XYZ file of C-alpha atoms in Angstrom:
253
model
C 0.878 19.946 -8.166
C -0.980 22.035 -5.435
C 0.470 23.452 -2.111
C -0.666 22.939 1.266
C -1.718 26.222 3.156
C 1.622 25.155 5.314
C 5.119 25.545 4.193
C 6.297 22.435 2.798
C 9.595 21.644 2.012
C 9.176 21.310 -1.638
C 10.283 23.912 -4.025
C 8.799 24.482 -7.655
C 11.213 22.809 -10.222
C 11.229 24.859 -13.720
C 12.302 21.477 -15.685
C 9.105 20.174 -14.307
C 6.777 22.841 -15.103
C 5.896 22.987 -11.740
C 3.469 26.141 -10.355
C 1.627 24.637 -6.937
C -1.372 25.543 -6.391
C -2.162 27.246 -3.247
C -5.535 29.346 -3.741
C -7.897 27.614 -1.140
C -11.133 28.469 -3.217
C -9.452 26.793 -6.301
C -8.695 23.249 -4.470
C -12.316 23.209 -3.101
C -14.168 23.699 -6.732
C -11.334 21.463 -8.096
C -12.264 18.585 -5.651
C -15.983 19.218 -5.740
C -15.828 18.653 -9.759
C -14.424 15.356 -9.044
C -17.564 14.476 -6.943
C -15.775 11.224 -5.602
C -18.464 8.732 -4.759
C -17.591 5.993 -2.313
C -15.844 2.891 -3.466
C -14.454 5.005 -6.756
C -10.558 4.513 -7.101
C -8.658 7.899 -7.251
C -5.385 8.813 -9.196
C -3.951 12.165 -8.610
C -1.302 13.001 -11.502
C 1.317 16.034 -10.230
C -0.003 16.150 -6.425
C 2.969 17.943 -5.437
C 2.777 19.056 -1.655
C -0.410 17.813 -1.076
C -3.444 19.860 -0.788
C -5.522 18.863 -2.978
C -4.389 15.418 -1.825
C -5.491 15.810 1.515
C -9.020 16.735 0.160
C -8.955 13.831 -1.860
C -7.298 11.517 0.798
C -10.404 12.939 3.518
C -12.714 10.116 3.128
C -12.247 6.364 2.196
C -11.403 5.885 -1.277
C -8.244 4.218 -2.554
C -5.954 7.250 -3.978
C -3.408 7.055 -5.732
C -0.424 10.026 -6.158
C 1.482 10.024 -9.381
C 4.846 12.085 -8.448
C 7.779 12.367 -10.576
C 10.295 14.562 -8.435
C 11.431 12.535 -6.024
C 11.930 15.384 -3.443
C 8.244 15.583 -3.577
C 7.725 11.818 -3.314
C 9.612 11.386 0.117
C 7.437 13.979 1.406
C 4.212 12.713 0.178
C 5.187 8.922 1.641
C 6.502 10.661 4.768
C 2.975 12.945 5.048
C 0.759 10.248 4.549
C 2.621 7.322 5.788
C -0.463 6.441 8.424
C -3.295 6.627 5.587
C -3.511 2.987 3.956
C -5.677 3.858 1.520
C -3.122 6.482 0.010
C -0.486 5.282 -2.608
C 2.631 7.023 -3.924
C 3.740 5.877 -7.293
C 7.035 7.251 -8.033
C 6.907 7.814 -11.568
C 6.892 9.899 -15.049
C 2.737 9.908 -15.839
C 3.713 9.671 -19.336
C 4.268 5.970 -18.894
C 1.327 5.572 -16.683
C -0.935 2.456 -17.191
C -4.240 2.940 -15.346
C -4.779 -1.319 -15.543
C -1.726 -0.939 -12.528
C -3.513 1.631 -10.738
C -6.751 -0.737 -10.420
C -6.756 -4.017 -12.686
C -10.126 -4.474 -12.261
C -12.410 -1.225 -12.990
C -12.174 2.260 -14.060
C -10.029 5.080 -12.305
C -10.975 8.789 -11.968
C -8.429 11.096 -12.531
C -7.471 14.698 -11.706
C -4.883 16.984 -11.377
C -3.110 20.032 -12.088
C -0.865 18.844 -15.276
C 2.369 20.451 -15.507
C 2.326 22.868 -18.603
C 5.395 21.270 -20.170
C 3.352 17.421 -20.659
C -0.299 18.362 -20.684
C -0.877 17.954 -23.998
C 1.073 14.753 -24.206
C -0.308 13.528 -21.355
C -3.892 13.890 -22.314
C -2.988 12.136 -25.784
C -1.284 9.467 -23.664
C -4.373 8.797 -21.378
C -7.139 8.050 -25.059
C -5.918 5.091 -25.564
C -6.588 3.928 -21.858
C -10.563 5.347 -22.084
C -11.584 1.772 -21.478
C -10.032 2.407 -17.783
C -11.058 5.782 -17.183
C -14.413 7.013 -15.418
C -14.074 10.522 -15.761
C -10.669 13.148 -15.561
C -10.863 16.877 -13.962
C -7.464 18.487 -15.066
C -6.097 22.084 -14.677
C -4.296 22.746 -17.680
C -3.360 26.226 -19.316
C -6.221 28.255 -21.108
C -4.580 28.012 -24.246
C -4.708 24.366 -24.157
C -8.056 24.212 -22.768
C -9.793 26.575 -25.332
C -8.373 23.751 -27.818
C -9.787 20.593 -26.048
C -13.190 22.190 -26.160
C -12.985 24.056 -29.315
C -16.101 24.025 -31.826
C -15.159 23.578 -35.641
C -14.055 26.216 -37.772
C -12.424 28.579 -34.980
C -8.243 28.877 -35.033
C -8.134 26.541 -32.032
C -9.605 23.814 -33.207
C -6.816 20.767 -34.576
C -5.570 18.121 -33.909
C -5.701 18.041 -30.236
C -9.470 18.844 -30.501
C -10.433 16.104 -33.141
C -7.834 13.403 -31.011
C -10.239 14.057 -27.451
C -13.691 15.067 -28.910
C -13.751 11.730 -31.054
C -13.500 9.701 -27.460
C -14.868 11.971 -24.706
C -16.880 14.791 -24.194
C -15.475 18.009 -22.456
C -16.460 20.742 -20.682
C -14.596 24.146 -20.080
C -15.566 24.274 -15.836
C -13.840 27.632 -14.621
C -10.561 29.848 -15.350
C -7.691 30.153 -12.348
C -5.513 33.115 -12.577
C -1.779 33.186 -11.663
C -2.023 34.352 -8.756
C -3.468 31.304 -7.228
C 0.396 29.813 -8.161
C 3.108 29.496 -6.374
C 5.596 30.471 -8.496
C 2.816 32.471 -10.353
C 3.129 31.524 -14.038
C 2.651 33.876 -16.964
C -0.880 32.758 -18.164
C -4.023 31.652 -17.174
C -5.132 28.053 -16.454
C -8.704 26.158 -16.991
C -9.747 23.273 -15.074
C -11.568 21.113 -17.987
C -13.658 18.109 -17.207
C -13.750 14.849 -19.440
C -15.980 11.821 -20.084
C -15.637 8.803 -21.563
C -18.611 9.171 -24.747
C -20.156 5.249 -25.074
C -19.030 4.964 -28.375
C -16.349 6.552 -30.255
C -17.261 9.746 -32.782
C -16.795 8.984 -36.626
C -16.141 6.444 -39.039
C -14.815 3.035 -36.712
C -11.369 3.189 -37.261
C -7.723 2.320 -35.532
C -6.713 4.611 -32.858
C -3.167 4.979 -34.500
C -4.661 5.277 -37.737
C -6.994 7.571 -37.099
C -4.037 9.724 -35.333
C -2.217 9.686 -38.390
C -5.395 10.997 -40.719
C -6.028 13.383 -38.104
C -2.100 14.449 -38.128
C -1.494 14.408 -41.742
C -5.040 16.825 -42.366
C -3.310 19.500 -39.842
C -0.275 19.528 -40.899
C -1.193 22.204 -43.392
C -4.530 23.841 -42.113
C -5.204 25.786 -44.929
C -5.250 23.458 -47.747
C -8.186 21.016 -48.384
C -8.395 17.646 -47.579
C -8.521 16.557 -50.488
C -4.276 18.258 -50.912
C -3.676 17.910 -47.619
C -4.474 13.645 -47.145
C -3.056 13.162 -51.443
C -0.653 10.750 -49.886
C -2.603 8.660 -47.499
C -5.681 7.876 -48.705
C -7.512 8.885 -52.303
C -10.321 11.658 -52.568
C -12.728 8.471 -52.704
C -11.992 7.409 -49.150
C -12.557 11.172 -48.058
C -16.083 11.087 -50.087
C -16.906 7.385 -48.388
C -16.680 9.167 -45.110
C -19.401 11.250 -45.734
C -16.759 14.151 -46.002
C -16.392 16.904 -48.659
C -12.648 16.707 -50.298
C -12.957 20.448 -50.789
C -13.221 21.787 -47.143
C -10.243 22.638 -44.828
C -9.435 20.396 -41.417
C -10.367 23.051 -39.822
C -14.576 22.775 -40.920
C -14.578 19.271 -40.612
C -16.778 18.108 -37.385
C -15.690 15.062 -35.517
């Protein structure tokens, strides 16, 4: 969701979580992080009025623009009507499926989430690593202080366990509100991710390990061993190569 320098005729919708970005300084790191190389298929999640957009949309690779408000979306197709290589996909990202964006190969994604589906979103996109190159997001601090999170602090969980096992991440700058238009009440992040080779930990289910990892943080301070009693026995825990005694919190992914 970022703002051209230009009045546009979209306005921020609160159901949306909406804040466009309009900070000039902000969409050039943004789209340098990226680093699009030629031939690499783009997919913008949240492009809103179309800044960033147009810094994506510059050169020659296929982009794609994931837009839910459909205010937004007649804009975007109306704005970029002549550019062939620029898609609009009308559409809630939470039911996104990258294998439609480009069957073939991978997909590098960015975007400034909304606040109200980041989290979600992110969760969404793990089980679609196979499709994904690399992601640049702007998300809020908060959520990006949990992403990259080392074991043992208070923000480590269940979001941190969930990305760390499948990609490696990378705290790149902090964005204040004032580069917002409406200026929201915290800071953001933009974080970058990368698929790792191989997945972290004992080879296991994604939904199964999602409901270990949900179960153990669902009460923080009690030990494993308390905390997984009704999913799995203390001789599972031991088996991989864990202590029973520690908190969710210690435990490395």
């Amino acid at each position: 969701m970022v703002a051209p320098e230009r009045p546009g005729p979209g306005r921020a919708r609160k159901r949306f979580g909406q804040h466009f970005l309009n900070d000039r300084g902000v969409i050039d790191r943004i789209a340098d992080s990226i680093g699009a190389r030629p031939g690499e298929t783009l997919c913008e999640i949240g492009p809103g009025l179309g800044a960033l957009s147009d810094r994506l949309g510059a050169g020659e690779n296929e982009l794609h623009l994931v837009e839910i408000d459909r205010d937004l979306v007649a804009m975007l197709r109306e704005r970029y009507a002549s550019q062939k290589e620029i898609h609009i996909h009308e559409q809630d990202a939470l039911t996104l499926a990258l294998r439609d964006i480009h069957p073939d190969g991978c997909v590098v994604l960015v975007g400034n989430l909304p606040y109200n589906i980041s989290t979600a979103l992110i969760i969404h996109l793990l089980s679609q690593r196979d499709k994904i190159d690399r992601m640049v997001f702007m998300v809020q601090k908060e959520v990006a202080q949990r992403l990259t999170a080392p074991p043992g602090g208070k923000d480590y969980g269940r979001l941190t366990v969930m990305v760390s096992r499948l990609f490696q991440t990378n705290q790149l700058f902090d964005v204040g509100p004032d580069a917002f238009t409406p200026p929201p009440k915290v800071w953001s992040s933009v974080v970058a991710f990368k698929p790792r080779p191989v997945a972290l930990g004992p080879v296991v289910a994604d939904d199964a390990f999602e409901a270990l990892v949900r179960q153990a943080f669902s009460q923080r301070r009690k030990t494993l061993r308390n905390t997984l009693k009704g999913l799995c026995g203390e001789s599972v825990i031991v088996e991989a190569g864990l202590d029973p005694g520690i908190r969710p919190e210690k435990v490395p992914v």
